[in-house]
Tab-separated table of C-alpha atoms in Angstrom:
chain	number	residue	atom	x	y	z
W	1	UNK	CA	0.000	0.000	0.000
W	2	UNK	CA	1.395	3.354	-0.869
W	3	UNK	CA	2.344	5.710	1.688
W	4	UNK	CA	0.168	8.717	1.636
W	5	UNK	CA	1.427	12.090	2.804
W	6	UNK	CA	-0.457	13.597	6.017
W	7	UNK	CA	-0.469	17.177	5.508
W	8	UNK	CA	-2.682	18.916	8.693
W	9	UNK	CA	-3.308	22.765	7.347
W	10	UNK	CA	-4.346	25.376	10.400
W	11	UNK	CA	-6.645	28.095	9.222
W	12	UNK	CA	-4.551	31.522	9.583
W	13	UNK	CA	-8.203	33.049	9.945
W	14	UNK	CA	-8.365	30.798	13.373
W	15	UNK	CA	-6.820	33.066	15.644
W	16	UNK	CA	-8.643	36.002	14.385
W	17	UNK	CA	-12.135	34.505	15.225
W	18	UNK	CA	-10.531	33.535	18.856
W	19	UNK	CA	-9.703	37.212	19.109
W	20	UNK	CA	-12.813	38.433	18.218
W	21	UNK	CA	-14.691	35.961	20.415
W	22	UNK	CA	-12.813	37.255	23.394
W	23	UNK	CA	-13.689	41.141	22.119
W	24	UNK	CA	-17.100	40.656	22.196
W	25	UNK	CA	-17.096	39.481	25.403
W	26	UNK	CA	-14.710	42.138	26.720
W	27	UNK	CA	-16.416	44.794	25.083
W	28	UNK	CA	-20.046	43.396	26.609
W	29	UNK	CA	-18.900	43.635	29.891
W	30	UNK	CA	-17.256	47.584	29.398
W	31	UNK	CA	-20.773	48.417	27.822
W	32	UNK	CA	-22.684	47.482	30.694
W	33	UNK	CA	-20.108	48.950	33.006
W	34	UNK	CA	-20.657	52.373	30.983
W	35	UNK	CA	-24.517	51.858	31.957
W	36	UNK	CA	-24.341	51.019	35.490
W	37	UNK	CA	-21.938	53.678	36.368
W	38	UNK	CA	-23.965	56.369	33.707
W	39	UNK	CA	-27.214	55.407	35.134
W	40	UNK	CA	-27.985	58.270	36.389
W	41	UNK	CA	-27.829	60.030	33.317
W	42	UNK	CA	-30.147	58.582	31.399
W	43	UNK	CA	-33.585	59.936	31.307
W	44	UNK	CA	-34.831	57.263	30.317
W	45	UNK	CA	-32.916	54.041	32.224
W	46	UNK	CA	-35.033	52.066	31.458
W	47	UNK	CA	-34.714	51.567	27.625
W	48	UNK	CA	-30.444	51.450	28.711
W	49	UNK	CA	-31.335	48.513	30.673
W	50	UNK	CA	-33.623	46.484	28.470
W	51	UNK	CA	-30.802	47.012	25.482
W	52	UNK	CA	-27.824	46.153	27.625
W	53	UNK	CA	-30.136	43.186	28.815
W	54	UNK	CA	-30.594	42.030	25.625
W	55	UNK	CA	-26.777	42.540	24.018
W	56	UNK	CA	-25.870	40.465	26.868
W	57	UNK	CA	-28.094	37.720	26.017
W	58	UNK	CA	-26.734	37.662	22.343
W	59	UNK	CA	-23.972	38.444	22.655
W	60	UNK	CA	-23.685	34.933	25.371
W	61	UNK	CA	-25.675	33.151	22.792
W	62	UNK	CA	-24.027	33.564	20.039
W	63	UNK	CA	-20.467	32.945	20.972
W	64	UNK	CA	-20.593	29.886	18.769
W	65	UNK	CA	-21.517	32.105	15.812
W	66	UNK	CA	-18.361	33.324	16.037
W	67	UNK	CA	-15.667	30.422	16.384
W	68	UNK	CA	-15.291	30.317	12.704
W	69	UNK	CA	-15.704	31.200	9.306
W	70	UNK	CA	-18.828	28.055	8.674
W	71	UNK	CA	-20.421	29.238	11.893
W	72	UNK	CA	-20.087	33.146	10.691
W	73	UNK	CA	-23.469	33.121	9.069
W	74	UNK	CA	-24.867	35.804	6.909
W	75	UNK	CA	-27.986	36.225	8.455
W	76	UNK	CA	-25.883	36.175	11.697
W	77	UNK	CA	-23.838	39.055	10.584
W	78	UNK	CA	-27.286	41.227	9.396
W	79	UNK	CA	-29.318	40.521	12.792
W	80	UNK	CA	-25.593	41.181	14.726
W	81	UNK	CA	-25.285	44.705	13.157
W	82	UNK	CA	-28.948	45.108	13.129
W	83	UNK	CA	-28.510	45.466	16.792
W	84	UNK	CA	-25.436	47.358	16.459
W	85	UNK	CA	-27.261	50.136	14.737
W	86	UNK	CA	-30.580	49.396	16.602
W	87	UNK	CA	-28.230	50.582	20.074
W	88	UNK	CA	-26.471	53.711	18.501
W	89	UNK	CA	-30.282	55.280	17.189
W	90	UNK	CA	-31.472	54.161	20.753
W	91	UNK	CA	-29.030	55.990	22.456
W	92	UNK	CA	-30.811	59.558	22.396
W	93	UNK	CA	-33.990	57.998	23.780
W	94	UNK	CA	-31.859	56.873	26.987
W	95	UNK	CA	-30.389	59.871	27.160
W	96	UNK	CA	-31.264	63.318	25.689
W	97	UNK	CA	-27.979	64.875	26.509
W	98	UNK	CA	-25.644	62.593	24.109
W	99	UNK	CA	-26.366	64.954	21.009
W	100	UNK	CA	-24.981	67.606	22.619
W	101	UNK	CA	-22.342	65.748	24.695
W	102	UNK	CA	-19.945	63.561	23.601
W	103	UNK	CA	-21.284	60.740	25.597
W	104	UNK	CA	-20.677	56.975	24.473
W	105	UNK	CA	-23.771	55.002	22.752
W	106	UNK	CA	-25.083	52.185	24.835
W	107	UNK	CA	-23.298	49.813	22.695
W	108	UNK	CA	-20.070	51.708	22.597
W	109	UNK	CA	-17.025	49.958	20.983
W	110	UNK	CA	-19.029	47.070	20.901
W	111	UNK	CA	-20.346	47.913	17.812
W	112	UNK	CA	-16.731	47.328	16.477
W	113	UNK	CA	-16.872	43.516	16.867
W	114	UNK	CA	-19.905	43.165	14.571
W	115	UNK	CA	-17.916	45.375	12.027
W	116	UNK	CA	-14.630	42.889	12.286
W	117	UNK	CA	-16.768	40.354	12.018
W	118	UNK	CA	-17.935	41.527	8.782
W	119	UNK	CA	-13.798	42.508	7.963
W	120	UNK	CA	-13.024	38.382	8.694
W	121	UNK	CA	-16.152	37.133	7.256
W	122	UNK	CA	-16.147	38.931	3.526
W	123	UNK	CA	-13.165	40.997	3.509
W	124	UNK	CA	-12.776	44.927	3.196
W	125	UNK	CA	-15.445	45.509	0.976
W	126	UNK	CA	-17.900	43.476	3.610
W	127	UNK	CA	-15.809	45.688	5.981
W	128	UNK	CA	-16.559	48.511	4.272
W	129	UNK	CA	-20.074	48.451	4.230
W	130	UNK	CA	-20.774	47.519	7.756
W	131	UNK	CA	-18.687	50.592	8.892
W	132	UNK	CA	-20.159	52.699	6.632
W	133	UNK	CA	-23.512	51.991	8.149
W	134	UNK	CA	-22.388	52.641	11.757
W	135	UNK	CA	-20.955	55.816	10.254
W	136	UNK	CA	-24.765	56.559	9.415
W	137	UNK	CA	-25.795	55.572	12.271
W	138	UNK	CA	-23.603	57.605	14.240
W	139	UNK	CA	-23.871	60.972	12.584
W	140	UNK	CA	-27.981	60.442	13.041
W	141	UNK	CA	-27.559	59.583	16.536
W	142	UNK	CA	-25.520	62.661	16.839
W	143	UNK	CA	-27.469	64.988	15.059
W	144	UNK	CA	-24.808	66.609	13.488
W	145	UNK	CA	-21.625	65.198	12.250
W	146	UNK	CA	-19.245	66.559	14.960
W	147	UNK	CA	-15.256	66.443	15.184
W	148	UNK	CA	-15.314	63.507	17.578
W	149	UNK	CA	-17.990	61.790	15.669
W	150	UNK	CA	-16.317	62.207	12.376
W	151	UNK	CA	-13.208	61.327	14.539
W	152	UNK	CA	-14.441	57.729	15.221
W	153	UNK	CA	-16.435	56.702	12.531
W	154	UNK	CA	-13.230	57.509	9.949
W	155	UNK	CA	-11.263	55.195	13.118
W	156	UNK	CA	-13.493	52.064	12.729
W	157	UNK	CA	-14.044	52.438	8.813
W	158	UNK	CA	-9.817	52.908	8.223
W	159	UNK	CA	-9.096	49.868	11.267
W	160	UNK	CA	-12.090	47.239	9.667
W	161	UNK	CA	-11.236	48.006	5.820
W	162	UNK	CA	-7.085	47.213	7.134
W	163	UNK	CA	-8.317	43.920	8.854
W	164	UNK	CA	-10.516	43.126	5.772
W	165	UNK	CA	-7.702	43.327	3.390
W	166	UNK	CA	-5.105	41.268	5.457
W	167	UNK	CA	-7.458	38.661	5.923
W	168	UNK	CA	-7.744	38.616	2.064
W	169	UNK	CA	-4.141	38.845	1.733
W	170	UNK	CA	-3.649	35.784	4.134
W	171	UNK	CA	-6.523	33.805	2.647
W	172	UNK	CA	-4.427	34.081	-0.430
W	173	UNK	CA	-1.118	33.122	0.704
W	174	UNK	CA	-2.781	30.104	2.607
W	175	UNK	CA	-3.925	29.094	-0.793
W	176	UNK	CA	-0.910	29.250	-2.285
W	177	UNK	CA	0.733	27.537	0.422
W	178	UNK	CA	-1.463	24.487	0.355
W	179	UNK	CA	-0.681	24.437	-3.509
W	180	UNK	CA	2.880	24.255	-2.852
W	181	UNK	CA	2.868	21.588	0.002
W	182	UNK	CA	0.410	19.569	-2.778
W	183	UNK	CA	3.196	19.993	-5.410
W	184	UNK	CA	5.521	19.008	-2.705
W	185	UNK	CA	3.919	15.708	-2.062
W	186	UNK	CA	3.303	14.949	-5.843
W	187	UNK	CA	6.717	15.385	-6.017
W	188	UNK	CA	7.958	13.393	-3.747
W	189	UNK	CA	5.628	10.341	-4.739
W	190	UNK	CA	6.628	10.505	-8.089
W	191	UNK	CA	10.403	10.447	-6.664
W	192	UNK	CA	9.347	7.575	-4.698
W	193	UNK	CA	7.842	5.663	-7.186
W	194	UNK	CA	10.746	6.363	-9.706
W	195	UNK	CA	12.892	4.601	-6.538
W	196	UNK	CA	11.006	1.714	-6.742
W	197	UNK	CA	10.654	1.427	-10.577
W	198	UNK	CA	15.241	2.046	-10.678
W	199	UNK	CA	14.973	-1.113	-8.070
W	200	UNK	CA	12.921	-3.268	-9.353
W	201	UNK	CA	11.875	-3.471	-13.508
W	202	UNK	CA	15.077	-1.489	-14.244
W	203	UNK	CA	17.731	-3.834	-12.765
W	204	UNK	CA	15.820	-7.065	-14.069
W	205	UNK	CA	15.386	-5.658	-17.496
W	206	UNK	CA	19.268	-5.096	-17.941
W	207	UNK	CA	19.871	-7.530	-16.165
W	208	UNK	CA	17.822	-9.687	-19.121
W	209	UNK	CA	19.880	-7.279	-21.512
W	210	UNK	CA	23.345	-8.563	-20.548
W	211	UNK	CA	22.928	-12.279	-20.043
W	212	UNK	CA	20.898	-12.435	-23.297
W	213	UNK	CA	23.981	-10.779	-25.075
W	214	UNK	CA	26.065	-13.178	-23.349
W	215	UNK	CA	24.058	-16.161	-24.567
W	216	UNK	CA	23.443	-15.084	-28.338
W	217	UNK	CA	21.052	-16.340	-30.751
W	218	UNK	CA	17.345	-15.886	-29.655
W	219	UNK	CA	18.694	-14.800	-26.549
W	220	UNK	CA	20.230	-12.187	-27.950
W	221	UNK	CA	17.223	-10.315	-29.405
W	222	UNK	CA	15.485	-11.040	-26.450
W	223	UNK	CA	18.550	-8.841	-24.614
W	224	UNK	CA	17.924	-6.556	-27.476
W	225	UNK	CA	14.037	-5.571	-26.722
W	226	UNK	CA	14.247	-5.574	-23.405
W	227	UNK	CA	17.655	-3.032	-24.017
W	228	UNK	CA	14.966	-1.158	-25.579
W	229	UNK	CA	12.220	-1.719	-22.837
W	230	UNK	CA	14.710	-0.060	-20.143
W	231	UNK	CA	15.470	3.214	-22.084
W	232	UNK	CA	11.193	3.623	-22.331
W	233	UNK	CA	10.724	2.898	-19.177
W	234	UNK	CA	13.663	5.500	-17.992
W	235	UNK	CA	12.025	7.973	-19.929
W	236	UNK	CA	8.916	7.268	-17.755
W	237	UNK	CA	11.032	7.146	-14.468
W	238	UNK	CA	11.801	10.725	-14.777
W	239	UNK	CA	8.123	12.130	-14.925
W	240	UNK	CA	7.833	9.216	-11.917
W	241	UNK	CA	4.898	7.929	-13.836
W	242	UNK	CA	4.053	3.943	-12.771
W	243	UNK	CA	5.272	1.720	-9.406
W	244	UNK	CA	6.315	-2.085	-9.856
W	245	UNK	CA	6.805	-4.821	-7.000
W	246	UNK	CA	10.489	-4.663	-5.546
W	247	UNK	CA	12.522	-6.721	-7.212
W	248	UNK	CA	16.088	-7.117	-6.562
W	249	UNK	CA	18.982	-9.017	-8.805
W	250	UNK	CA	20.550	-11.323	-6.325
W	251	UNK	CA	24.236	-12.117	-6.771
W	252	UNK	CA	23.956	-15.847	-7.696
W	253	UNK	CA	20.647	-16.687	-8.299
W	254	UNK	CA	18.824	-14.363	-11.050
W	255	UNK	CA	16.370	-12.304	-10.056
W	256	UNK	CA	13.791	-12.710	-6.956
W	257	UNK	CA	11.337	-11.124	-5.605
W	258	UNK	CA	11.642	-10.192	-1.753
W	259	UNK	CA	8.802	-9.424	0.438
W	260	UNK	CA	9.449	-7.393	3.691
W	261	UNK	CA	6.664	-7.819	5.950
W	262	UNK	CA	6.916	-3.755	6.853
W	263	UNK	CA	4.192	-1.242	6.886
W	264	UNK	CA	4.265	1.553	4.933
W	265	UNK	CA	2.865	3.872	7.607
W	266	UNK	CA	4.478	4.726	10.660
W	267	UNK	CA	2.073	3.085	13.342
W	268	UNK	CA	4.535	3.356	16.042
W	269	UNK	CA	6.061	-0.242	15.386
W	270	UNK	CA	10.075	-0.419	15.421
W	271	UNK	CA	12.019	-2.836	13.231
W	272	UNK	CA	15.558	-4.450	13.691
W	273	UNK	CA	17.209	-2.866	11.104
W	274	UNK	CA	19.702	-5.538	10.508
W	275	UNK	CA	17.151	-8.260	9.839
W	276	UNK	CA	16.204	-6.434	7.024
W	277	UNK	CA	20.077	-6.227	5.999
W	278	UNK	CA	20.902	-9.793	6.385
W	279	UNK	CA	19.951	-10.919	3.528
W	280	UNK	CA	21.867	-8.666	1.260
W	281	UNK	CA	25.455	-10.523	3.009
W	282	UNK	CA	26.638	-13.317	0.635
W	283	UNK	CA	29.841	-14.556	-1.048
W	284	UNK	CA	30.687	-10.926	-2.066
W	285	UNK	CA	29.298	-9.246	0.404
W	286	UNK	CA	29.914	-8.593	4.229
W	287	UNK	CA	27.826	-7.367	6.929
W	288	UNK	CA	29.239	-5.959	9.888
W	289	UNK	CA	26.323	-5.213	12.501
W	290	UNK	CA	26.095	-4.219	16.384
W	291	UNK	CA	24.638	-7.204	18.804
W	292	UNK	CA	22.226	-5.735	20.035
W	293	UNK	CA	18.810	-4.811	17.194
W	294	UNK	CA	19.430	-1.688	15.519
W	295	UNK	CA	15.621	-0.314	16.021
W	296	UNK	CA	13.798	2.241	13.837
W	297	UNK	CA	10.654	2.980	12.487
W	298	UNK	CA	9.056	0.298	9.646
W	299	UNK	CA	9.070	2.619	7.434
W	300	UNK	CA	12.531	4.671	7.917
W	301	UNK	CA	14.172	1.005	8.435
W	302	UNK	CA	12.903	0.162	5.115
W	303	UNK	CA	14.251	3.404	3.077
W	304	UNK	CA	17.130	2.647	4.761
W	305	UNK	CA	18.052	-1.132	3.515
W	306	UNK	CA	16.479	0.040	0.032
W	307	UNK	CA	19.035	2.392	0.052
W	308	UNK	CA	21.739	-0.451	0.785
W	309	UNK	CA	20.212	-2.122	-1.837
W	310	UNK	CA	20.430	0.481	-4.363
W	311	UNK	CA	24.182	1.228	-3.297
W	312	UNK	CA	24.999	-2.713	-3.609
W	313	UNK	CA	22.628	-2.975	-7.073
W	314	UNK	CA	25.601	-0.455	-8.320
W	315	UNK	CA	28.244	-2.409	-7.280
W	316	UNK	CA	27.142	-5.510	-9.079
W	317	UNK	CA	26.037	-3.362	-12.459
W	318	UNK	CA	29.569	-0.694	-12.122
W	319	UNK	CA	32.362	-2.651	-10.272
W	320	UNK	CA	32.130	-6.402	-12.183
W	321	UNK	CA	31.066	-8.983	-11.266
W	322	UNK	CA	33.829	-10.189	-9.050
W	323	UNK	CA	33.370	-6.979	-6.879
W	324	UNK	CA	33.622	-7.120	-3.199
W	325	UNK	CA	31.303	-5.055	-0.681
W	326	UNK	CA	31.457	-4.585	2.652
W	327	UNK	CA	28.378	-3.371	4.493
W	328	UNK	CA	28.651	-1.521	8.361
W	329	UNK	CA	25.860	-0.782	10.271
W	330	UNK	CA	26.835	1.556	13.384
W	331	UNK	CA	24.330	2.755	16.059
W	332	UNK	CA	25.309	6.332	17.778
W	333	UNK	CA	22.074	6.711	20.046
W	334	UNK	CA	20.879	9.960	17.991
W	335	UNK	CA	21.601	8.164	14.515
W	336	UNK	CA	21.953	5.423	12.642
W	337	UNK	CA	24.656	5.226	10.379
W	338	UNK	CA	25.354	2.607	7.184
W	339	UNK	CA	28.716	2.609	5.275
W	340	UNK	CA	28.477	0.483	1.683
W	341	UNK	CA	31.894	0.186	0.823
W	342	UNK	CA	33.468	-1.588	-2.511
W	343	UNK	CA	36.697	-2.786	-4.247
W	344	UNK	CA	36.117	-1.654	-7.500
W	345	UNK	CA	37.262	0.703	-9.893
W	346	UNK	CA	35.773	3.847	-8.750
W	347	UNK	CA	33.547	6.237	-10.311
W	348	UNK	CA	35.181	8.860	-13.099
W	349	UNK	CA	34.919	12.467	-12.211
W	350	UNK	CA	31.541	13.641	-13.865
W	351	UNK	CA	29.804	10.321	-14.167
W	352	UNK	CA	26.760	11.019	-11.442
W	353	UNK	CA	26.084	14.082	-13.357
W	354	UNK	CA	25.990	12.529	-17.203
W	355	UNK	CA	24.098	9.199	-15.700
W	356	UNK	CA	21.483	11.543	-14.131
W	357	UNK	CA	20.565	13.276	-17.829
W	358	UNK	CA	20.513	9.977	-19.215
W	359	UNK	CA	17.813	9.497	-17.062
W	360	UNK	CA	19.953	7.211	-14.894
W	361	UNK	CA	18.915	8.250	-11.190
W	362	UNK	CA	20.389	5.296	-8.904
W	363	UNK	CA	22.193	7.392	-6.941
W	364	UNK	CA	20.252	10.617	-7.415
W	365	UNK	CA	17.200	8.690	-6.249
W	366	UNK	CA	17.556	5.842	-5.041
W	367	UNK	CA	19.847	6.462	-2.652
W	368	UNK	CA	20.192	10.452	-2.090
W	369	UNK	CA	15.750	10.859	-2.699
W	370	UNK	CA	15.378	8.561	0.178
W	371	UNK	CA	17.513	9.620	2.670
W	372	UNK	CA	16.416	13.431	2.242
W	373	UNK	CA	12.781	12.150	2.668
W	374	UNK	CA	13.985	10.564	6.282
W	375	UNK	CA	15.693	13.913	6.848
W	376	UNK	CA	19.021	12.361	6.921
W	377	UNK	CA	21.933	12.292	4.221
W	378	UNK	CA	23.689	9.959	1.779
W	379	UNK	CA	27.605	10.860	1.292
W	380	UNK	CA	29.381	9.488	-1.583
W	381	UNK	CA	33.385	9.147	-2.070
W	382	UNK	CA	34.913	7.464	-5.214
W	383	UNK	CA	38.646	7.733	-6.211
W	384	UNK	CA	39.587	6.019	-9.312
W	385	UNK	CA	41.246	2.862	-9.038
W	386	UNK	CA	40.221	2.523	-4.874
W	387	UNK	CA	36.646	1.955	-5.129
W	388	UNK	CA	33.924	3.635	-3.885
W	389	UNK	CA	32.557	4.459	-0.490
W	390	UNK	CA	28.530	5.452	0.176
W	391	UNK	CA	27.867	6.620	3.762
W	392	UNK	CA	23.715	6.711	4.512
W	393	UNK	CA	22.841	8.359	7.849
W	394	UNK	CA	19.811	8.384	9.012
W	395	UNK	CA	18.887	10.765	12.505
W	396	UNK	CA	16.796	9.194	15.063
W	397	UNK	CA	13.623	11.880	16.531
W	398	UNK	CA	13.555	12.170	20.395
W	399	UNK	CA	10.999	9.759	20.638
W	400	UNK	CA	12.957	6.882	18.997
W	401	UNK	CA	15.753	7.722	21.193
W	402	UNK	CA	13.555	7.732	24.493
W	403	UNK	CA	12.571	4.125	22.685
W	404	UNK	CA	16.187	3.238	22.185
W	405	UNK	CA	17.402	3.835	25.867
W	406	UNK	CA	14.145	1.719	26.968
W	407	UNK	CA	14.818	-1.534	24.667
W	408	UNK	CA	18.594	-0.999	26.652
């Protein structure tokens, strides 16, 4: 089963609804402070205390309303204005002196959470609109539109149209952040399934190509197709188009297939890293493990010996056939480390480069690609003549570790 990438995305527009939750609340409880301390002001208290009764009461009730964008109705947003305004024109019945004193409307800056809710909701131009109608309201509760007034309506219709356009701006970059980190994991499938395609159907089909050359006759035009099989199907590997079965060419025997009994998702289970490693020792090839299990995650543990496998796949197709490797498996605590090391002839300055525009990407994927996806590294050093050395590290997350020192 393929591996599937878990990408968990965080609305940026989350904290601003938490925000605004807490405003309203804030801003409820300084309204009715304003009343009860201005109570004896009013001409009329009574209409102060039936409003402030009932903003409470929404305001309460409606806290769900505003946890998020789904819950951010529009009928929501009309009734919550709605009473806005309804407490700004109210405001000279309670009180006949607050159009000719600057006194505070028995909503007060209440009113600018139903505005930023607007701002959040639809943007500036929702932002705009709602503030533009407390403006209204404002200069009609007032009378005339005085400094002050004029003062704080331009305040809340500048601070909600701000709000509106950064949450547009952010909606935007969120978008094109999730379309990156969906390009991301496209990417690194395809580079996943070119990996298994270079282990697998690659190695068997030149594998096929050089013993049929070897044999002649029918043989050889069998060799000959699947010669021309490979080059498609590299073609293919570099758009990362199909995934085979692992196959791997083993040393004396042809090719066989070899089933790991690992999962492909990281459940939590740890595998013995050089179980999965024994198999590659043989006549040619010798593995030097710790004694006590080299644990990591199924899935990391099986990159890993892939990645031995691609290293040793080389050896066998670049170094001859009477090529001797020497595998070392060393355990640090914090990482894992696994040296490939060979006796052959080296790799010519250049090579990596020209095989990986030919479309041949052993070491470019199958070895480098999964190490990067494990967040570790894969070092190569060849020297003409002295062989060539592959060093695969592979970091362990503090988790593993606190695992580690418990299996001790």
């Amino acid at each position: 089963m393929a591996r599937r990438e878990r990408v968990v995305r965080m609305s940026v527009e989350q904290p601003l609804w938490r925000a605004l939750t807490a405003y309203r609340v804030l801003t409820m409880i300084y309204a009715v402070m304003l009343g009860f301390f201005g109570r004896q002001g009013y001409e009329r208290p009574w209409i102060a205390v039936a409003f402030l009764a009932v903003l409470c009461v929404w305001t309460l009730a409606t806290l769900p309303k505003v946890a998020n964008a789904a819950s951010c109705t529009k009928r929501f947003l009309v009734a919550d204005l709605t009473l806005a305004l309804t407490g700004i024109l109210l405001t000279p019945l309670a009180d006949h002196q607050a159009q000719s004193v600057d006194h505070p409307t028995l909503p007060s800056i209440w009113t600018a959470g139903a505005v930023l809710a607007y701002a959040i909701k639809g943007g500036w131009r929702w932002a705009g609109l709602a503030s533009s109608l407390v403006a209204v309201a404002n200069i009609i509760e007032r009378g005339h539109p005085s400094r002050d007034t004029l003062h704080n309506v331009l305040l809340v219709w500048v601070a909600s149209i701000a709000i509106g356009y950064v949450v547009e701006v952010a909606r935007a970059s969120e978008r094109t952040l999730a379309r990156a980190l969906e390009i991301e994991a496209a990417t690194r499938e395809r580079e996943r399934l070119a990996r298994d395609i270079h282990d697998s159907v690659l190695q068997v089909l030149a594998m096929v190509q050089r013993r049929g050359t070897a044999l002649g006759g029918e043989a050889a035009e069998l060799g000959r197709m699947a010669g021309e099989q490979e080059v498609a199907l590299r073609t293919l590997v570099a758009g990362g188009l199909t995934r085979p079965s692992h196959v791997s060419e083993d040393e004396s025997e042809g090719a066989v297939v070899r089933v790991v009994d690992v999962p492909d998702e990281d459940d939590g289970t740890d595998v013995d890293l050089r179980t999965l490693l024994a198999p590659r020792a043989g006549s040619r090839v010798t593995l030097s493990d710790p004694g006590t299990p080299v644990l990591l995650p199924a899935p990391a543990a099986r990159e890993l010996a892939a990645a031995v496998g691609a290293a040793l796949d080389n050896v066998r197709v670049h170094a001859g056939e009477g090529a001797r490797a020497w595998i070392l498996v060393e355990d640090w605590g914090d990482e894992v480390i696994v040296t490939v090391r060979d006796d052959g002839p080296g790799i010519p300055e250049g090579r990596l480069a020209q095989a990986e525009g030919e479309g041949r990407m052993g070491v470019a994927l199958s070895i480098r690609g999964r190490l990067r996806d494990l967040g570790g590294s894969a070092e190569l050093v060849s020297v003409p003549g002295q062989g060539t050395e592959v060093e695969l590290k592979v970091p362990r997350t503090p988790r593993e570790r606190r695992g580690k020192a418990g299996a001790k």
